[in-house]
Amino acid sequence: MPDWWIDFLAYAGTEDGERAIKGVLAILALIGGFLLWFFGVIGKLWKLLFGAKEEAADTPIQQVRDNVRGGFAEADQAGIATGQVFGDQTIHQGAPVGHITLTSEQFVEHLERERDKARAKLAKAHESEKAQLHDKISELERQLANPDEALAEAEKTIADLTARLERMGNEIGGARLAEARAALERLDFSVADEIFAEVEARQELAVQESARAAFGRGEVAEAEVRWADAAAHYARSARLASDFSAMKKAAEFAWRSGDYTAAAAQGAALVACCKEHGTQEELATALNAHALNHKARGDLAEAERLYRQALRIGKATIGETHPAYATRLNNLAGVLRARGDLAEA
């Protein structure tokens, strides 16, 4: 290492040397700033005097711009979100919202055609279909009475449906999205309906898988004697699938964990579900479980009513010799005893 460098390092380490270095750096920064400003002014004057040359078509900047513009044009044709190029910046924006390509006259013709189809169907329809067809005809006649307002309503609906489809663009693909948009602009809703049905079916499978997984976690928590966790997992499974087994478990483990308010809500939902979709024996099971909730909350009269109802159903379905029927008899006896009716108990 040269002696002068060693001397410089030694001087730089002193207080005077440190101040000197800082001063030199400050001066260099000022000079650099002045040069940048100076050449900037010169560049602006040059453009004003002689005009800025356009980039040649084969320069890298122009090629990038052309590629970007071309890419956005292709994406827009496929129904994918597009953007605009301003200067050297790309400003992204949503794809154009859906619109109706029919003229006002064509729109009226469309409404009349749909009304006539509905009238033709009505002449051959079953009684169960007639009310719906009457409603459709009435609505179409309302729109025909004020076609401008109806057209505005249709435009709004098309825009909303288009936006919904675009939000699912990654899932349904650009070509399918473009097909749906083009159909909607002709007031053909069939493609959009098919897409929504496909997505709904796929999501339903995912929901069912989540429900099964939640039920499995409930079984794990039940095996580990974690009643509150089991109740939470079974409740989630029941919300996702409205399954009898999950709803029954949700009510049972809410009761076991001491959350009688939640248990009562789960029990009521189970009874309502069984009345609408379940078998008579499932309904009897639900009534028995719900009676337990009322007994735990001190509502003995309602518990007795539910137990008696479950017994009446059980007598007609599983018979009086079935162990479940005996269990329900025992439950009723417990309520009667709590109410002071020892003889019947």
mmCIF file of C-alpha atoms in Angstrom:
data_model
loop_
_atom_site.group_PDB
_atom_site.id
_atom_site.type_symbol
_atom_site.label_atom_id
_atom_site.label_comp_id
_atom_site.label_asym_id
_atom_site.label_seq_id
_atom_site.Cartn_x
_atom_site.Cartn_y
_atom_site.Cartn_z
ATOM 1 C CA MET A 1 0.000 0.000 0.000
ATOM 2 C CA PRO A 2 1.500 3.412 -1.017
ATOM 3 C CA ASP A 3 2.650 5.755 1.734
ATOM 4 C CA TRP A 4 0.379 8.560 0.494
ATOM 5 C CA TRP A 5 -2.689 6.316 0.867
ATOM 6 C CA ILE A 6 -1.697 5.389 4.395
ATOM 7 C CA ASP A 7 -1.243 9.099 5.185
ATOM 8 C CA PHE A 8 -4.662 9.866 3.673
ATOM 9 C CA LEU A 9 -6.401 7.187 5.711
ATOM 10 C CA ALA A 10 -4.743 8.431 8.853
ATOM 11 C CA TYR A 11 -5.818 12.011 8.075
ATOM 12 C CA ALA A 12 -9.397 10.874 7.186
ATOM 13 C CA GLY A 13 -9.687 9.311 10.590
ATOM 14 C CA THR A 14 -9.080 12.633 12.306
ATOM 15 C CA GLU A 15 -11.806 15.184 13.074
ATOM 16 C CA ASP A 16 -10.347 17.704 10.592
ATOM 17 C CA GLY A 17 -10.091 15.049 7.887
ATOM 18 C CA GLU A 18 -13.716 13.989 8.397
ATOM 19 C CA ARG A 19 -14.925 17.595 8.039
ATOM 20 C CA ALA A 20 -12.829 18.064 4.868
ATOM 21 C CA ILE A 21 -14.231 14.900 3.223
ATOM 22 C CA LYS A 22 -17.808 15.933 4.007
ATOM 23 C CA GLY A 23 -17.162 19.355 2.481
ATOM 24 C CA VAL A 24 -15.747 17.862 -0.724
ATOM 25 C CA LEU A 25 -18.758 15.481 -1.050
ATOM 26 C CA ALA A 26 -21.194 18.373 -0.586
ATOM 27 C CA ILE A 27 -19.464 20.365 -3.330
ATOM 28 C CA LEU A 28 -19.541 17.376 -5.699
ATOM 29 C CA ALA A 29 -23.292 16.914 -5.017
ATOM 30 C CA LEU A 30 -23.962 20.563 -5.859
ATOM 31 C CA ILE A 31 -21.988 20.288 -9.071
ATOM 32 C CA GLY A 32 -23.855 17.100 -10.053
ATOM 33 C CA GLY A 33 -27.217 18.715 -9.390
ATOM 34 C CA PHE A 34 -26.316 21.756 -11.438
ATOM 35 C CA LEU A 35 -25.205 19.590 -14.378
ATOM 36 C CA LEU A 36 -28.453 17.596 -14.344
ATOM 37 C CA TRP A 37 -30.486 20.816 -14.328
ATOM 38 C CA PHE A 38 -28.338 22.351 -17.066
ATOM 39 C CA PHE A 39 -28.602 19.412 -19.467
ATOM 40 C CA GLY A 40 -32.343 19.176 -18.764
ATOM 41 C CA VAL A 41 -32.811 22.794 -19.799
ATOM 42 C CA ILE A 42 -30.682 22.248 -22.903
ATOM 43 C CA GLY A 43 -32.798 19.203 -23.844
ATOM 44 C CA LYS A 44 -36.068 21.124 -23.525
ATOM 45 C CA LEU A 45 -34.685 24.013 -25.609
ATOM 46 C CA TRP A 46 -33.545 21.547 -28.283
ATOM 47 C CA LYS A 47 -37.055 20.016 -28.500
ATOM 48 C CA LEU A 48 -38.670 23.435 -28.694
ATOM 49 C CA LEU A 49 -36.333 24.593 -31.446
ATOM 50 C CA PHE A 50 -35.989 21.483 -33.594
ATOM 51 C CA GLY A 51 -38.849 19.165 -32.478
ATOM 52 C CA ALA A 52 -38.508 15.727 -30.916
ATOM 53 C CA LYS A 53 -37.991 12.888 -33.341
ATOM 54 C CA GLU A 54 -40.443 10.019 -33.107
ATOM 55 C CA GLU A 55 -38.917 6.712 -32.178
ATOM 56 C CA ALA A 56 -38.315 4.551 -35.196
ATOM 57 C CA ALA A 57 -40.762 1.700 -35.646
ATOM 58 C CA ASP A 58 -38.100 -0.869 -34.902
ATOM 59 C CA THR A 59 -36.675 0.738 -31.735
ATOM 60 C CA PRO A 60 -37.050 -1.237 -28.487
ATOM 61 C CA ILE A 61 -39.392 1.386 -26.979
ATOM 62 C CA GLN A 62 -41.709 1.379 -30.009
ATOM 63 C CA GLN A 63 -41.681 -2.437 -30.168
ATOM 64 C CA VAL A 64 -42.713 -2.655 -26.534
ATOM 65 C CA ARG A 65 -45.526 -0.157 -27.084
ATOM 66 C CA ASP A 66 -46.773 -2.082 -30.144
ATOM 67 C CA ASN A 67 -46.660 -5.384 -28.248
ATOM 68 C CA VAL A 68 -48.547 -3.928 -25.307
ATOM 69 C CA ARG A 69 -51.219 -2.385 -27.522
ATOM 70 C CA GLY A 70 -51.574 -5.628 -29.497
ATOM 71 C CA GLY A 71 -51.774 -7.692 -26.316
ATOM 72 C CA PHE A 72 -54.525 -5.504 -24.911
ATOM 73 C CA ALA A 73 -56.465 -5.714 -28.175
ATOM 74 C CA GLU A 74 -56.310 -9.533 -28.138
ATOM 75 C CA ALA A 75 -57.242 -9.639 -24.465
ATOM 76 C CA ASP A 76 -60.228 -7.378 -25.014
ATOM 77 C CA GLN A 77 -61.473 -9.598 -27.839
ATOM 78 C CA ALA A 78 -61.247 -12.564 -25.453
ATOM 79 C CA GLY A 79 -63.144 -10.660 -22.783
ATOM 80 C CA ILE A 80 -60.183 -10.174 -20.459
ATOM 81 C CA ALA A 81 -59.494 -6.953 -18.548
ATOM 82 C CA THR A 82 -57.643 -4.442 -20.728
ATOM 83 C CA GLY A 83 -55.778 -1.159 -20.383
ATOM 84 C CA GLN A 84 -54.618 1.901 -22.283
ATOM 85 C CA VAL A 85 -51.145 3.186 -22.994
ATOM 86 C CA PHE A 86 -50.456 6.842 -22.149
ATOM 87 C CA GLY A 87 -46.925 7.897 -23.045
ATOM 88 C CA ASP A 88 -44.652 5.237 -21.584
ATOM 89 C CA GLN A 89 -47.129 4.161 -18.855
ATOM 90 C CA THR A 90 -49.796 1.498 -19.014
ATOM 91 C CA ILE A 91 -53.002 2.493 -17.224
ATOM 92 C CA HIS A 92 -55.056 -0.616 -16.442
ATOM 93 C CA GLN A 93 -58.816 -0.533 -16.397
ATOM 94 C CA GLY A 94 -61.667 -3.011 -16.309
ATOM 95 C CA ALA A 95 -62.982 -4.527 -19.515
ATOM 96 C CA PRO A 96 -65.851 -2.626 -21.102
ATOM 97 C CA VAL A 97 -69.104 -3.440 -19.342
ATOM 98 C CA GLY A 98 -71.727 -5.406 -21.218
ATOM 99 C CA HIS A 99 -74.164 -3.566 -23.423
ATOM 100 C CA ILE A 100 -77.088 -4.480 -25.665
ATOM 101 C CA THR A 101 -76.302 -4.395 -29.378
ATOM 102 C CA LEU A 102 -79.966 -4.460 -30.431
ATOM 103 C CA THR A 103 -81.591 -1.271 -31.619
ATOM 104 C CA SER A 104 -84.710 0.030 -29.854
ATOM 105 C CA GLU A 105 -86.881 -1.449 -32.597
ATOM 106 C CA GLN A 106 -85.139 -4.817 -32.369
ATOM 107 C CA PHE A 107 -85.530 -4.749 -28.584
ATOM 108 C CA VAL A 108 -89.307 -4.233 -28.908
ATOM 109 C CA GLU A 109 -89.452 -7.062 -31.459
ATOM 110 C CA HIS A 110 -87.573 -9.267 -28.995
ATOM 111 C CA LEU A 111 -90.095 -8.508 -26.228
ATOM 112 C CA GLU A 112 -93.044 -9.204 -28.535
ATOM 113 C CA ARG A 113 -91.477 -12.466 -29.669
ATOM 114 C CA GLU A 114 -90.952 -13.602 -26.068
ATOM 115 C CA ARG A 115 -94.518 -12.617 -25.147
ATOM 116 C CA ASP A 116 -95.952 -14.568 -28.103
ATOM 117 C CA LYS A 117 -93.889 -17.634 -27.163
ATOM 118 C CA ALA A 118 -95.216 -17.450 -23.609
ATOM 119 C CA ARG A 119 -98.799 -17.166 -24.874
ATOM 120 C CA ALA A 120 -98.312 -20.203 -27.109
ATOM 121 C CA LYS A 121 -96.927 -22.206 -24.174
ATOM 122 C CA LEU A 122 -99.788 -21.089 -21.953
ATOM 123 C CA ALA A 123 -102.335 -22.659 -24.304
ATOM 124 C CA LYS A 124 -100.726 -26.098 -23.794
ATOM 125 C CA ALA A 125 -99.364 -25.729 -20.266
ATOM 126 C CA HIS A 126 -100.257 -27.817 -17.208
ATOM 127 C CA GLU A 127 -102.010 -26.070 -14.352
ATOM 128 C CA SER A 128 -98.772 -25.984 -12.318
ATOM 129 C CA GLU A 129 -97.042 -23.948 -15.075
ATOM 130 C CA LYS A 130 -99.828 -21.504 -15.874
ATOM 131 C CA ALA A 131 -99.243 -19.090 -12.989
ATOM 132 C CA GLN A 132 -95.574 -18.639 -13.916
ATOM 133 C CA LEU A 133 -96.446 -18.089 -17.591
ATOM 134 C CA HIS A 134 -99.128 -15.537 -16.676
ATOM 135 C CA ASP A 135 -96.520 -13.659 -14.621
ATOM 136 C CA LYS A 136 -94.073 -13.716 -17.531
ATOM 137 C CA ILE A 137 -96.658 -12.391 -19.992
ATOM 138 C CA SER A 138 -97.672 -9.614 -17.583
ATOM 139 C CA GLU A 139 -94.052 -8.569 -17.097
ATOM 140 C CA LEU A 140 -93.347 -8.531 -20.846
ATOM 141 C CA GLU A 141 -96.447 -6.418 -21.470
ATOM 142 C CA ARG A 142 -95.301 -4.008 -18.746
ATOM 143 C CA GLN A 143 -91.970 -3.644 -20.533
ATOM 144 C CA LEU A 144 -93.641 -3.175 -23.910
ATOM 145 C CA ALA A 145 -95.726 -0.347 -22.444
ATOM 146 C CA ASN A 146 -92.505 1.561 -21.670
ATOM 147 C CA PRO A 147 -89.729 0.088 -23.852
ATOM 148 C CA ASP A 148 -87.167 2.833 -23.149
ATOM 149 C CA GLU A 149 -87.311 2.174 -19.417
ATOM 150 C CA ALA A 150 -87.238 -1.592 -20.047
ATOM 151 C CA LEU A 151 -84.194 -1.207 -22.287
ATOM 152 C CA ALA A 152 -82.387 0.766 -19.569
ATOM 153 C CA GLU A 153 -83.242 -1.953 -17.033
ATOM 154 C CA ALA A 154 -81.968 -4.627 -19.415
ATOM 155 C CA GLU A 155 -78.732 -2.685 -19.993
ATOM 156 C CA LYS A 156 -78.185 -2.513 -16.230
ATOM 157 C CA THR A 157 -78.788 -6.250 -15.858
ATOM 158 C CA ILE A 158 -76.434 -7.090 -18.728
ATOM 159 C CA ALA A 159 -73.717 -4.870 -17.238
ATOM 160 C CA ASP A 160 -74.130 -6.498 -13.828
ATOM 161 C CA LEU A 161 -74.004 -10.032 -15.265
ATOM 162 C CA THR A 162 -70.987 -9.167 -17.401
ATOM 163 C CA ALA A 163 -69.145 -7.792 -14.373
ATOM 164 C CA ARG A 164 -69.945 -10.949 -12.393
ATOM 165 C CA LEU A 165 -68.661 -13.141 -15.198
ATOM 166 C CA GLU A 166 -65.486 -11.062 -15.533
ATOM 167 C CA ARG A 167 -64.747 -11.518 -11.830
ATOM 168 C CA MET A 168 -64.734 -15.265 -12.535
ATOM 169 C CA GLY A 169 -62.568 -14.845 -15.635
ATOM 170 C CA ASN A 170 -59.640 -16.877 -14.345
ATOM 171 C CA GLU A 171 -61.957 -19.763 -13.543
ATOM 172 C CA ILE A 172 -63.997 -19.863 -16.738
ATOM 173 C CA GLY A 173 -61.403 -18.780 -19.317
ATOM 174 C CA GLY A 174 -61.260 -15.924 -21.806
ATOM 175 C CA ALA A 175 -62.963 -17.731 -24.709
ATOM 176 C CA ARG A 176 -65.938 -18.831 -22.606
ATOM 177 C CA LEU A 177 -66.223 -15.343 -21.126
ATOM 178 C CA ALA A 178 -66.227 -13.757 -24.581
ATOM 179 C CA GLU A 179 -68.938 -16.202 -25.717
ATOM 180 C CA ALA A 180 -71.123 -15.277 -22.736
ATOM 181 C CA ARG A 181 -70.600 -11.527 -23.244
ATOM 182 C CA ALA A 182 -71.518 -11.742 -26.930
ATOM 183 C CA ALA A 183 -74.655 -13.742 -26.101
ATOM 184 C CA LEU A 184 -75.711 -11.305 -23.373
ATOM 185 C CA GLU A 185 -75.413 -8.396 -25.773
ATOM 186 C CA ARG A 186 -78.050 -10.190 -27.881
ATOM 187 C CA LEU A 187 -80.212 -10.729 -24.767
ATOM 188 C CA ASP A 188 -79.350 -14.448 -24.845
ATOM 189 C CA PHE A 189 -78.840 -15.430 -21.198
ATOM 190 C CA SER A 190 -78.305 -19.156 -21.819
ATOM 191 C CA VAL A 191 -74.492 -19.157 -21.911
ATOM 192 C CA ALA A 192 -74.220 -17.053 -18.744
ATOM 193 C CA ASP A 193 -76.675 -19.372 -16.999
ATOM 194 C CA GLU A 194 -74.646 -22.429 -18.028
ATOM 195 C CA ILE A 195 -71.439 -20.852 -16.710
ATOM 196 C CA PHE A 196 -73.004 -19.883 -13.377
ATOM 197 C CA ALA A 197 -74.424 -23.420 -13.061
ATOM 198 C CA GLU A 198 -70.990 -24.957 -13.745
ATOM 199 C CA VAL A 199 -69.270 -22.724 -11.196
ATOM 200 C CA GLU A 200 -72.034 -23.365 -8.673
ATOM 201 C CA ALA A 201 -71.641 -27.136 -9.115
ATOM 202 C CA ARG A 202 -67.880 -26.955 -8.640
ATOM 203 C CA GLN A 203 -68.276 -24.800 -5.553
ATOM 204 C CA GLU A 204 -70.907 -27.156 -4.170
ATOM 205 C CA LEU A 205 -68.412 -30.027 -4.364
ATOM 206 C CA ALA A 206 -65.877 -27.899 -2.482
ATOM 207 C CA VAL A 207 -68.487 -27.027 0.167
ATOM 208 C CA GLN A 208 -69.373 -30.704 0.612
ATOM 209 C CA GLU A 209 -65.692 -31.556 1.073
ATOM 210 C CA SER A 210 -65.363 -28.802 3.687
ATOM 211 C CA ALA A 211 -68.455 -30.103 5.487
ATOM 212 C CA ARG A 212 -67.024 -33.622 5.615
ATOM 213 C CA ALA A 213 -63.708 -32.299 6.890
ATOM 214 C CA ALA A 214 -65.452 -30.268 9.615
ATOM 215 C CA PHE A 215 -67.445 -33.344 10.666
ATOM 216 C CA GLY A 216 -64.189 -35.318 10.843
ATOM 217 C CA ARG A 217 -62.653 -32.669 13.102
ATOM 218 C CA GLY A 218 -65.762 -32.920 15.269
ATOM 219 C CA GLU A 219 -65.256 -36.655 15.602
ATOM 220 C CA VAL A 220 -61.613 -36.090 16.570
ATOM 221 C CA ALA A 221 -62.607 -33.566 19.243
ATOM 222 C CA GLU A 222 -65.344 -35.921 20.464
ATOM 223 C CA ALA A 223 -62.825 -38.765 20.777
ATOM 224 C CA GLU A 224 -60.510 -36.480 22.751
ATOM 225 C CA VAL A 225 -63.396 -35.364 25.007
ATOM 226 C CA ARG A 226 -63.257 -31.730 23.882
ATOM 227 C CA TRP A 227 -66.981 -31.054 23.870
ATOM 228 C CA ALA A 228 -66.856 -27.325 23.024
ATOM 229 C CA ASP A 229 -64.495 -27.911 20.084
ATOM 230 C CA ALA A 230 -66.628 -30.816 18.888
ATOM 231 C CA ALA A 231 -69.727 -28.609 19.050
ATOM 232 C CA ALA A 232 -68.012 -25.887 16.990
ATOM 233 C CA HIS A 233 -66.813 -28.323 14.306
ATOM 234 C CA TYR A 234 -70.160 -30.113 14.056
ATOM 235 C CA ALA A 235 -71.951 -26.748 13.871
ATOM 236 C CA ARG A 236 -69.737 -25.673 10.962
ATOM 237 C CA SER A 237 -70.406 -28.975 9.181
ATOM 238 C CA ALA A 238 -74.144 -28.499 9.724
ATOM 239 C CA ARG A 239 -74.035 -24.936 8.354
ATOM 240 C CA LEU A 240 -72.225 -26.070 5.225
ATOM 241 C CA ALA A 241 -74.267 -29.171 4.439
ATOM 242 C CA SER A 242 -77.528 -29.138 6.495
ATOM 243 C CA ASP A 243 -76.921 -32.840 7.044
ATOM 244 C CA PHE A 244 -79.043 -34.696 9.643
ATOM 245 C CA SER A 245 -76.070 -36.357 11.327
ATOM 246 C CA ALA A 246 -74.097 -33.115 11.551
ATOM 247 C CA MET A 247 -77.070 -31.104 12.822
ATOM 248 C CA LYS A 248 -77.865 -33.760 15.454
ATOM 249 C CA LYS A 249 -74.233 -33.816 16.608
ATOM 250 C CA ALA A 250 -74.112 -30.017 16.702
ATOM 251 C CA ALA A 251 -77.162 -29.893 18.986
ATOM 252 C CA GLU A 252 -75.909 -32.748 21.159
ATOM 253 C CA PHE A 253 -72.444 -31.339 21.757
ATOM 254 C CA ALA A 254 -73.637 -27.797 22.300
ATOM 255 C CA TRP A 255 -75.800 -29.341 25.058
ATOM 256 C CA ARG A 256 -72.886 -31.415 26.405
ATOM 257 C CA SER A 257 -70.613 -28.374 26.526
ATOM 258 C CA GLY A 258 -73.252 -26.449 28.514
ATOM 259 C CA ASP A 259 -74.126 -23.932 25.809
ATOM 260 C CA TYR A 260 -77.880 -24.448 26.143
ATOM 261 C CA THR A 261 -78.776 -21.378 24.076
ATOM 262 C CA ALA A 262 -76.805 -22.683 21.097
ATOM 263 C CA ALA A 263 -78.146 -26.173 21.716
ATOM 264 C CA ALA A 264 -81.716 -24.881 21.607
ATOM 265 C CA ALA A 265 -81.061 -23.069 18.328
ATOM 266 C CA GLN A 266 -79.407 -26.151 16.826
ATOM 267 C CA GLY A 267 -82.243 -28.357 18.063
ATOM 268 C CA ALA A 268 -84.908 -26.108 16.562
ATOM 269 C CA ALA A 269 -83.052 -26.084 13.214
ATOM 270 C CA LEU A 270 -82.815 -29.889 13.308
ATOM 271 C CA VAL A 271 -86.552 -30.275 13.973
ATOM 272 C CA ALA A 272 -87.414 -27.848 11.163
ATOM 273 C CA CYS A 273 -85.086 -29.660 8.743
ATOM 274 C CA CYS A 274 -86.587 -33.065 9.613
ATOM 275 C CA LYS A 275 -90.137 -31.790 9.195
ATOM 276 C CA GLU A 276 -89.304 -30.630 5.689
ATOM 277 C CA HIS A 277 -86.831 -33.249 4.456
ATOM 278 C CA GLY A 278 -86.427 -36.046 7.010
ATOM 279 C CA THR A 279 -88.139 -39.339 7.763
ATOM 280 C CA GLN A 280 -90.631 -39.717 10.601
ATOM 281 C CA GLU A 281 -88.065 -41.544 12.740
ATOM 282 C CA GLU A 282 -85.495 -38.788 12.130
ATOM 283 C CA LEU A 283 -88.126 -36.293 13.248
ATOM 284 C CA ALA A 284 -88.768 -38.329 16.422
ATOM 285 C CA THR A 285 -85.014 -38.356 17.130
ATOM 286 C CA ALA A 286 -84.832 -34.588 16.575
ATOM 287 C CA LEU A 287 -87.829 -33.974 18.894
ATOM 288 C CA ASN A 288 -86.233 -36.083 21.617
ATOM 289 C CA ALA A 289 -82.942 -34.164 21.301
ATOM 290 C CA HIS A 290 -84.733 -30.821 21.340
ATOM 291 C CA ALA A 291 -86.677 -31.841 24.442
ATOM 292 C CA LEU A 292 -83.348 -32.387 26.235
ATOM 293 C CA ASN A 293 -82.439 -28.761 25.466
ATOM 294 C CA HIS A 294 -85.698 -27.442 26.911
ATOM 295 C CA LYS A 295 -85.287 -29.566 30.020
ATOM 296 C CA ALA A 296 -81.742 -28.238 30.509
ATOM 297 C CA ARG A 297 -83.093 -24.665 30.292
ATOM 298 C CA GLY A 298 -85.863 -25.435 32.806
ATOM 299 C CA ASP A 299 -88.733 -25.364 30.302
ATOM 300 C CA LEU A 300 -90.274 -28.627 31.538
ATOM 301 C CA ALA A 301 -93.693 -28.150 29.955
ATOM 302 C CA GLU A 302 -92.229 -27.805 26.446
ATOM 303 C CA ALA A 303 -89.839 -30.709 27.096
ATOM 304 C CA GLU A 304 -92.796 -32.921 28.087
ATOM 305 C CA ARG A 305 -94.723 -31.939 24.950
ATOM 306 C CA LEU A 306 -91.777 -32.761 22.694
ATOM 307 C CA TYR A 307 -91.089 -36.104 24.413
ATOM 308 C CA ARG A 308 -94.741 -37.154 24.036
ATOM 309 C CA GLN A 309 -94.686 -36.197 20.366
ATOM 310 C CA ALA A 310 -91.490 -38.219 19.815
ATOM 311 C CA LEU A 311 -93.085 -41.217 21.569
ATOM 312 C CA ARG A 312 -96.191 -41.065 19.378
ATOM 313 C CA ILE A 313 -94.056 -41.081 16.224
ATOM 314 C CA GLY A 314 -91.770 -43.818 17.591
ATOM 315 C CA LYS A 315 -94.727 -46.053 18.476
ATOM 316 C CA ALA A 316 -95.836 -45.911 14.838
ATOM 317 C CA THR A 317 -92.352 -46.334 13.303
ATOM 318 C CA ILE A 318 -89.928 -48.362 15.460
ATOM 319 C CA GLY A 319 -92.463 -49.873 17.880
ATOM 320 C CA GLU A 320 -92.687 -50.018 21.670
ATOM 321 C CA THR A 321 -90.075 -52.786 22.001
ATOM 322 C CA HIS A 322 -87.266 -50.747 20.395
ATOM 323 C CA PRO A 323 -84.453 -49.551 22.740
ATOM 324 C CA ALA A 324 -84.806 -45.982 21.417
ATOM 325 C CA TYR A 325 -88.480 -45.998 22.382
ATOM 326 C CA ALA A 326 -87.499 -47.130 25.908
ATOM 327 C CA THR A 327 -84.962 -44.291 26.112
ATOM 328 C CA ARG A 328 -87.626 -41.742 25.205
ATOM 329 C CA LEU A 329 -89.968 -43.204 27.838
ATOM 330 C CA ASN A 330 -87.199 -42.806 30.391
ATOM 331 C CA ASN A 331 -86.623 -39.191 29.307
ATOM 332 C CA LEU A 332 -90.329 -38.405 29.660
ATOM 333 C CA ALA A 333 -90.352 -40.020 33.091
ATOM 334 C CA GLY A 334 -87.481 -37.751 34.166
ATOM 335 C CA VAL A 335 -89.407 -34.633 33.147
ATOM 336 C CA LEU A 336 -92.597 -35.838 34.877
ATOM 337 C CA ARG A 337 -90.617 -36.505 38.034
ATOM 338 C CA ALA A 338 -89.097 -33.020 37.878
ATOM 339 C CA ARG A 339 -92.591 -31.582 37.527
ATOM 340 C CA GLY A 340 -93.802 -33.544 40.583
ATOM 341 C CA ASP A 341 -96.009 -36.054 38.749
ATOM 342 C CA LEU A 342 -94.410 -39.052 40.469
ATOM 343 C CA ALA A 343 -97.256 -41.488 39.789
ATOM 344 C CA GLU A 344 -97.037 -41.186 35.995
ATOM 345 C CA ALA A 345 -93.258 -40.982 36.145
#
